[in-house]
mmCIF file of C-alpha atoms in Angstrom:
data_model
loop_
_atom_site.group_PDB
_atom_site.id
_atom_site.type_symbol
_atom_site.label_atom_id
_atom_site.label_comp_id
_atom_site.label_asym_id
_atom_site.label_seq_id
_atom_site.Cartn_x
_atom_site.Cartn_y
_atom_site.Cartn_z
ATOM 1 C CA UNK A 1 108.432 103.632 106.462
ATOM 2 C CA UNK A 2 105.980 101.616 104.999
ATOM 3 C CA UNK A 3 103.872 100.936 108.174
ATOM 4 C CA UNK A 4 102.994 104.460 108.308
ATOM 5 C CA UNK A 5 102.425 104.498 104.590
ATOM 6 C CA UNK A 6 99.818 101.811 105.792
ATOM 7 C CA UNK A 7 98.210 103.382 108.658
ATOM 8 C CA UNK A 8 97.893 106.836 106.451
ATOM 9 C CA UNK A 9 95.859 104.343 103.716
ATOM 10 C CA UNK A 10 93.667 102.729 106.346
ATOM 11 C CA UNK A 11 92.570 106.579 107.770
ATOM 12 C CA UNK A 12 91.114 106.780 104.587
ATOM 13 C CA UNK A 13 88.948 104.004 104.586
ATOM 14 C CA UNK A 14 85.166 104.525 105.496
ATOM 15 C CA UNK A 15 85.289 108.257 105.573
ATOM 16 C CA UNK A 16 82.086 109.276 106.725
ATOM 17 C CA UNK A 17 82.788 108.310 110.268
ATOM 18 C CA UNK A 18 85.659 110.662 109.794
ATOM 19 C CA UNK A 19 84.140 113.931 108.672
ATOM 20 C CA UNK A 20 83.668 116.563 111.304
ATOM 21 C CA UNK A 21 79.738 117.370 112.102
ATOM 22 C CA UNK A 22 77.992 119.871 109.646
ATOM 23 C CA UNK A 23 79.455 123.286 109.885
ATOM 24 C CA UNK A 24 76.260 124.459 108.913
ATOM 25 C CA UNK A 25 74.887 124.117 112.279
ATOM 26 C CA UNK A 26 70.941 124.955 112.169
ATOM 27 C CA UNK A 27 70.688 125.853 108.251
ATOM 28 C CA UNK A 28 70.063 124.254 105.515
ATOM 29 C CA UNK A 29 73.259 122.561 104.043
ATOM 30 C CA UNK A 30 74.426 123.877 101.153
ATOM 31 C CA UNK A 31 74.991 122.638 97.287
ATOM 32 C CA UNK A 32 78.754 122.505 96.915
ATOM 33 C CA UNK A 33 80.746 122.451 93.102
ATOM 34 C CA UNK A 34 83.305 120.446 93.269
ATOM 35 C CA UNK A 35 85.011 117.250 95.633
ATOM 36 C CA UNK A 36 88.187 115.143 96.058
ATOM 37 C CA UNK A 37 88.696 111.364 96.745
ATOM 38 C CA UNK A 38 91.229 110.174 99.487
ATOM 39 C CA UNK A 39 91.309 106.781 97.922
ATOM 40 C CA UNK A 40 93.152 107.712 94.809
ATOM 41 C CA UNK A 41 96.204 107.767 96.694
ATOM 42 C CA UNK A 42 96.174 104.112 96.488
ATOM 43 C CA UNK A 43 97.367 104.155 93.063
ATOM 44 C CA UNK A 44 100.650 106.645 93.495
ATOM 45 C CA UNK A 45 101.629 105.996 96.605
ATOM 46 C CA UNK A 46 103.629 102.368 97.445
ATOM 47 C CA UNK A 47 104.958 100.871 100.170
ATOM 48 C CA UNK A 48 108.768 100.481 99.825
ATOM 49 C CA UNK A 49 110.551 97.885 101.761
ATOM 50 C CA UNK A 50 113.184 99.765 104.300
ATOM 51 C CA UNK A 51 114.468 96.874 106.538
ATOM 52 C CA UNK A 52 112.746 94.013 107.863
ATOM 53 C CA UNK A 53 110.070 91.643 107.405
ATOM 54 C CA UNK A 54 107.148 92.839 105.402
ATOM 55 C CA UNK A 55 104.438 94.366 107.950
ATOM 56 C CA UNK A 56 101.758 92.131 109.105
ATOM 57 C CA UNK A 57 98.242 94.948 108.252
ATOM 58 C CA UNK A 58 96.523 92.590 111.546
ATOM 59 C CA UNK A 59 98.753 95.292 113.609
ATOM 60 C CA UNK A 60 98.137 98.816 114.734
ATOM 61 C CA UNK A 61 94.240 98.244 113.723
ATOM 62 C CA UNK A 62 94.666 98.114 109.778
ATOM 63 C CA UNK A 63 92.879 95.646 109.026
ATOM 64 C CA UNK A 64 90.752 96.378 111.759
ATOM 65 C CA UNK A 65 89.681 99.750 109.697
ATOM 66 C CA UNK A 66 90.286 98.037 106.138
ATOM 67 C CA UNK A 67 87.194 95.799 106.966
ATOM 68 C CA UNK A 68 84.735 97.831 109.839
ATOM 69 C CA UNK A 69 81.580 98.873 108.393
ATOM 70 C CA UNK A 70 80.954 102.158 109.852
ATOM 71 C CA UNK A 71 77.662 103.697 110.649
ATOM 72 C CA UNK A 72 77.295 107.531 111.722
ATOM 73 C CA UNK A 73 73.468 108.242 112.601
ATOM 74 C CA UNK A 74 71.448 111.282 113.828
ATOM 75 C CA UNK A 75 68.405 113.562 113.378
ATOM 76 C CA UNK A 76 66.924 116.173 111.500
ATOM 77 C CA UNK A 77 63.690 117.965 111.342
ATOM 78 C CA UNK A 78 61.047 119.758 109.334
ATOM 79 C CA UNK A 79 58.952 122.330 109.476
ATOM 80 C CA UNK A 80 57.241 124.600 107.748
ATOM 81 C CA UNK A 81 58.554 127.455 108.653
ATOM 82 C CA UNK A 82 61.808 126.929 108.196
ATOM 83 C CA UNK A 83 64.957 124.761 105.495
ATOM 84 C CA UNK A 84 65.238 121.577 107.447
ATOM 85 C CA UNK A 85 67.790 122.085 110.211
ATOM 86 C CA UNK A 86 70.374 119.420 111.653
ATOM 87 C CA UNK A 87 69.675 118.654 115.617
ATOM 88 C CA UNK A 88 72.096 115.655 116.454
ATOM 89 C CA UNK A 89 74.689 113.571 114.811
ATOM 90 C CA UNK A 90 76.033 110.867 116.633
ATOM 91 C CA UNK A 91 79.673 109.230 117.087
ATOM 92 C CA UNK A 92 80.506 106.128 114.597
ATOM 93 C CA UNK A 93 79.918 103.015 115.689
ATOM 94 C CA UNK A 94 81.766 100.153 113.549
ATOM 95 C CA UNK A 95 80.434 96.800 113.192
ATOM 96 C CA UNK A 96 83.086 93.544 112.066
ATOM 97 C CA UNK A 97 80.233 92.725 108.975
ATOM 98 C CA UNK A 98 76.676 93.821 107.505
ATOM 99 C CA UNK A 99 74.021 91.013 107.126
ATOM 100 C CA UNK A 100 71.869 90.273 104.754
ATOM 101 C CA UNK A 101 67.972 89.134 104.856
ATOM 102 C CA UNK A 102 64.906 87.886 102.753
ATOM 103 C CA UNK A 103 62.794 90.471 102.953
ATOM 104 C CA UNK A 104 60.018 88.769 100.641
ATOM 105 C CA UNK A 105 60.459 85.298 101.342
ATOM 106 C CA UNK A 106 61.130 85.887 105.937
ATOM 107 C CA UNK A 107 58.488 85.381 107.729
ATOM 108 C CA UNK A 108 59.340 86.780 110.957
ATOM 109 C CA UNK A 109 61.193 89.921 109.309
ATOM 110 C CA UNK A 110 57.797 90.452 107.582
ATOM 111 C CA UNK A 111 55.974 90.442 111.213
ATOM 112 C CA UNK A 112 58.357 92.205 112.880
ATOM 113 C CA UNK A 113 57.499 95.099 110.018
ATOM 114 C CA UNK A 114 54.033 94.715 110.265
ATOM 115 C CA UNK A 115 54.007 94.569 114.502
ATOM 116 C CA UNK A 116 56.823 97.560 114.550
ATOM 117 C CA UNK A 117 54.463 99.521 112.241
ATOM 118 C CA UNK A 118 57.697 99.105 109.630
ATOM 119 C CA UNK A 119 56.876 100.787 106.376
ATOM 120 C CA UNK A 120 58.568 100.639 103.131
ATOM 121 C CA UNK A 121 58.139 103.547 101.462
ATOM 122 C CA UNK A 122 60.443 104.406 98.644
ATOM 123 C CA UNK A 123 64.311 103.388 97.656
ATOM 124 C CA UNK A 124 66.498 105.019 95.602
ATOM 125 C CA UNK A 125 69.945 104.354 93.256
ATOM 126 C CA UNK A 126 72.945 107.280 92.420
ATOM 127 C CA UNK A 127 76.143 107.543 91.182
ATOM 128 C CA UNK A 128 79.118 110.357 91.602
ATOM 129 C CA UNK A 129 78.707 112.332 87.968
ATOM 130 C CA UNK A 130 81.606 114.811 86.661
ATOM 131 C CA UNK A 131 80.481 117.395 84.298
ATOM 132 C CA UNK A 132 83.874 118.611 82.293
ATOM 133 C CA UNK A 133 84.143 122.265 83.189
ATOM 134 C CA UNK A 134 85.830 123.303 80.013
ATOM 135 C CA UNK A 135 86.521 126.785 79.565
ATOM 136 C CA UNK A 136 84.801 127.393 82.843
ATOM 137 C CA UNK A 137 86.849 127.655 86.359
ATOM 138 C CA UNK A 138 84.769 125.014 88.747
ATOM 139 C CA UNK A 139 83.728 121.266 87.505
ATOM 140 C CA UNK A 140 80.425 120.295 88.386
ATOM 141 C CA UNK A 141 79.826 117.074 90.397
ATOM 142 C CA UNK A 142 76.712 115.298 91.030
ATOM 143 C CA UNK A 143 77.071 113.257 94.892
ATOM 144 C CA UNK A 144 76.137 109.838 94.595
ATOM 145 C CA UNK A 145 73.790 110.641 97.557
ATOM 146 C CA UNK A 146 72.309 113.369 96.598
ATOM 147 C CA UNK A 147 71.600 111.325 93.192
ATOM 148 C CA UNK A 148 70.392 108.550 95.523
ATOM 149 C CA UNK A 149 67.584 110.977 96.929
ATOM 150 C CA UNK A 150 66.174 112.429 93.595
ATOM 151 C CA UNK A 151 65.746 108.902 92.079
ATOM 152 C CA UNK A 152 64.068 107.866 95.388
ATOM 153 C CA UNK A 153 61.842 110.906 95.036
ATOM 154 C CA UNK A 154 61.515 110.050 91.339
ATOM 155 C CA UNK A 155 59.993 106.907 91.930
ATOM 156 C CA UNK A 156 56.117 106.999 93.480
ATOM 157 C CA UNK A 157 55.967 106.586 97.135
ATOM 158 C CA UNK A 158 54.492 103.401 98.399
ATOM 159 C CA UNK A 159 52.771 104.745 101.113
ATOM 160 C CA UNK A 160 52.174 108.632 102.595
ATOM 161 C CA UNK A 161 54.293 109.747 105.585
ATOM 162 C CA UNK A 162 51.603 112.439 106.452
ATOM 163 C CA UNK A 163 50.683 110.880 109.705
ATOM 164 C CA UNK A 164 53.793 108.906 110.055
ATOM 165 C CA UNK A 165 55.329 109.446 113.540
ATOM 166 C CA UNK A 166 58.013 108.995 112.466
ATOM 167 C CA UNK A 167 60.628 108.809 108.725
ATOM 168 C CA UNK A 168 64.239 106.749 109.044
ATOM 169 C CA UNK A 169 66.396 107.203 105.919
ATOM 170 C CA UNK A 170 69.252 104.564 105.202
ATOM 171 C CA UNK A 171 72.218 106.014 103.015
ATOM 172 C CA UNK A 172 74.542 103.124 102.276
ATOM 173 C CA UNK A 173 78.050 103.330 99.963
ATOM 174 C CA UNK A 174 81.536 102.279 99.749
ATOM 175 C CA UNK A 175 84.590 104.027 101.429
ATOM 176 C CA UNK A 176 84.424 106.752 99.656
ATOM 177 C CA UNK A 177 80.814 107.748 101.479
ATOM 178 C CA UNK A 178 80.913 111.093 103.291
ATOM 179 C CA UNK A 179 78.903 112.034 105.746
ATOM 180 C CA UNK A 180 78.351 116.155 104.207
ATOM 181 C CA UNK A 181 77.229 114.767 101.232
ATOM 182 C CA UNK A 182 74.393 112.323 102.656
ATOM 183 C CA UNK A 183 73.162 115.024 105.077
ATOM 184 C CA UNK A 184 72.722 116.851 101.653
ATOM 185 C CA UNK A 185 70.853 114.236 100.221
ATOM 186 C CA UNK A 186 68.539 113.969 103.320
ATOM 187 C CA UNK A 187 67.468 117.679 103.290
ATOM 188 C CA UNK A 188 66.373 116.989 99.645
ATOM 189 C CA UNK A 189 64.545 113.877 100.784
ATOM 190 C CA UNK A 190 62.983 116.166 103.435
ATOM 191 C CA UNK A 191 61.972 118.674 101.075
ATOM 192 C CA UNK A 192 60.656 116.410 98.256
ATOM 193 C CA UNK A 193 58.775 114.201 100.720
ATOM 194 C CA UNK A 194 55.071 114.509 102.151
ATOM 195 C CA UNK A 195 56.287 114.322 105.635
ATOM 196 C CA UNK A 196 54.026 116.393 108.409
ATOM 197 C CA UNK A 197 55.460 118.916 110.509
ATOM 198 C CA UNK A 198 56.471 117.259 114.676
ATOM 199 C CA UNK A 199 57.400 114.310 112.363
ATOM 200 C CA UNK A 200 61.084 112.981 113.522
ATOM 201 C CA UNK A 201 63.537 112.092 110.989
ATOM 202 C CA UNK A 202 66.593 110.186 111.125
ATOM 203 C CA UNK A 203 68.931 109.571 109.019
ATOM 204 C CA UNK A 204 72.118 106.361 109.409
ATOM 205 C CA UNK A 205 75.143 106.939 106.865
ATOM 206 C CA UNK A 206 76.821 103.037 106.500
ATOM 207 C CA UNK A 207 79.393 102.977 104.805
ATOM 208 C CA UNK A 208 81.775 99.502 103.947
ATOM 209 C CA UNK A 209 84.770 98.633 101.309
ATOM 210 C CA UNK A 210 82.440 95.577 99.818
ATOM 211 C CA UNK A 211 79.798 97.987 97.913
ATOM 212 C CA UNK A 212 81.485 99.935 95.018
ATOM 213 C CA UNK A 213 83.013 103.434 95.646
ATOM 214 C CA UNK A 214 81.415 106.531 93.937
ATOM 215 C CA UNK A 215 77.823 104.839 94.137
ATOM 216 C CA UNK A 216 75.279 104.767 97.175
ATOM 217 C CA UNK A 217 71.169 103.746 97.930
ATOM 218 C CA UNK A 218 68.904 105.427 99.919
ATOM 219 C CA UNK A 219 66.019 103.535 102.121
ATOM 220 C CA UNK A 220 62.836 105.507 103.161
ATOM 221 C CA UNK A 221 61.016 104.028 105.732
ATOM 222 C CA UNK A 222 58.158 105.412 108.058
ATOM 223 C CA UNK A 223 57.985 103.570 111.942
ATOM 224 C CA UNK A 224 55.211 104.450 114.859
ATOM 225 C CA UNK A 225 58.481 106.294 116.732
ATOM 226 C CA UNK A 226 58.552 104.386 119.479
ATOM 227 C CA UNK A 227 61.572 102.713 119.347
ATOM 228 C CA UNK A 228 64.571 104.744 120.390
ATOM 229 C CA UNK A 229 67.854 104.251 118.645
ATOM 230 C CA UNK A 230 70.008 101.702 121.062
ATOM 231 C CA UNK A 231 66.337 100.023 122.188
ATOM 232 C CA UNK A 232 66.249 98.108 119.477
ATOM 233 C CA UNK A 233 65.669 93.917 119.752
ATOM 234 C CA UNK A 234 68.171 91.263 118.607
ATOM 235 C CA UNK A 235 69.652 90.294 115.642
ATOM 236 C CA UNK A 236 68.184 91.475 112.314
ATOM 237 C CA UNK A 237 64.567 91.769 113.239
ATOM 238 C CA UNK A 238 65.421 93.908 116.249
ATOM 239 C CA UNK A 239 67.164 96.311 113.504
ATOM 240 C CA UNK A 240 64.533 95.808 110.810
ATOM 241 C CA UNK A 241 61.957 96.658 113.527
ATOM 242 C CA UNK A 242 63.802 100.130 114.811
ATOM 243 C CA UNK A 243 63.753 101.144 110.573
ATOM 244 C CA UNK A 244 67.115 100.081 109.564
ATOM 245 C CA UNK A 245 67.271 98.352 106.351
ATOM 246 C CA UNK A 246 69.115 99.089 103.651
ATOM 247 C CA UNK A 247 68.705 98.184 99.362
ATOM 248 C CA UNK A 248 72.053 97.640 97.635
ATOM 249 C CA UNK A 249 72.959 95.725 94.907
ATOM 250 C CA UNK A 250 69.619 94.054 94.615
ATOM 251 C CA UNK A 251 69.741 92.846 97.790
ATOM 252 C CA UNK A 252 69.063 93.996 101.456
ATOM 253 C CA UNK A 253 70.925 94.367 104.277
ATOM 254 C CA UNK A 254 71.434 95.709 107.922
ATOM 255 C CA UNK A 255 73.745 96.127 110.760
ATOM 256 C CA UNK A 256 73.018 94.393 114.083
ATOM 257 C CA UNK A 257 73.933 94.931 117.593
ATOM 258 C CA UNK A 258 75.789 92.216 118.485
ATOM 259 C CA UNK A 259 78.139 92.566 115.456
ATOM 260 C CA UNK A 260 79.581 96.071 116.962
ATOM 261 C CA UNK A 261 83.202 96.292 117.307
ATOM 262 C CA UNK A 262 84.575 97.799 120.713
ATOM 263 C CA UNK A 263 88.419 96.983 119.713
ATOM 264 C CA UNK A 264 90.351 99.792 119.920
ATOM 265 C CA UNK A 265 92.423 100.608 117.410
#
């Protein structure tokens, strides 16, 4: 009994990695008004000792699921004649950890960004907000990734995207970050930013249990578009050179390919 409950709870971690691809196909992301939180079960369901020794969370991949940073990547397209479309969503990648770096004082990072043509455009932070429906039948909820996108758009972009060859939208949050909500935020950004036709738009959706739940941030960067996903260099410089950087809780983070966790559950 206790084993099955722990495995159930592990499956709720980092749900951004287990939400199926969007059913909208090539159409724009539609707005929703309700959502649920799977991690609230932790305060309701408790394991009971039925017999034998205590279950080791290290068995069966439970600790692996709880401690991994999980990332989903994808590609979107914007044209002047149609709404933003989702072109591709890749399978999730698990990392053993996230890596912090110092953008302001690290000369290697600065040199890498300059040589790779990586330009920081804007950042934004959002928190999930719930509005009591009162006598109405549906609650109104503002999703954290969508609010982060709106917050980013409200700031003055530090550079124009009209001539950018590629744009990367980096979303990060806690273990309740949901892919469909990230896609809604991505569409808001594409609609609101000065992105030219033919510009390649990639997104990263990364979750880790060390970050607060019900909160998300987004970092928008422009790149030369010369580095394909999976071809980045090594270490932090390689990830940043590919446009992957996340601003959360006043710090800069990324994940590196050396920390990819290929262990099976």
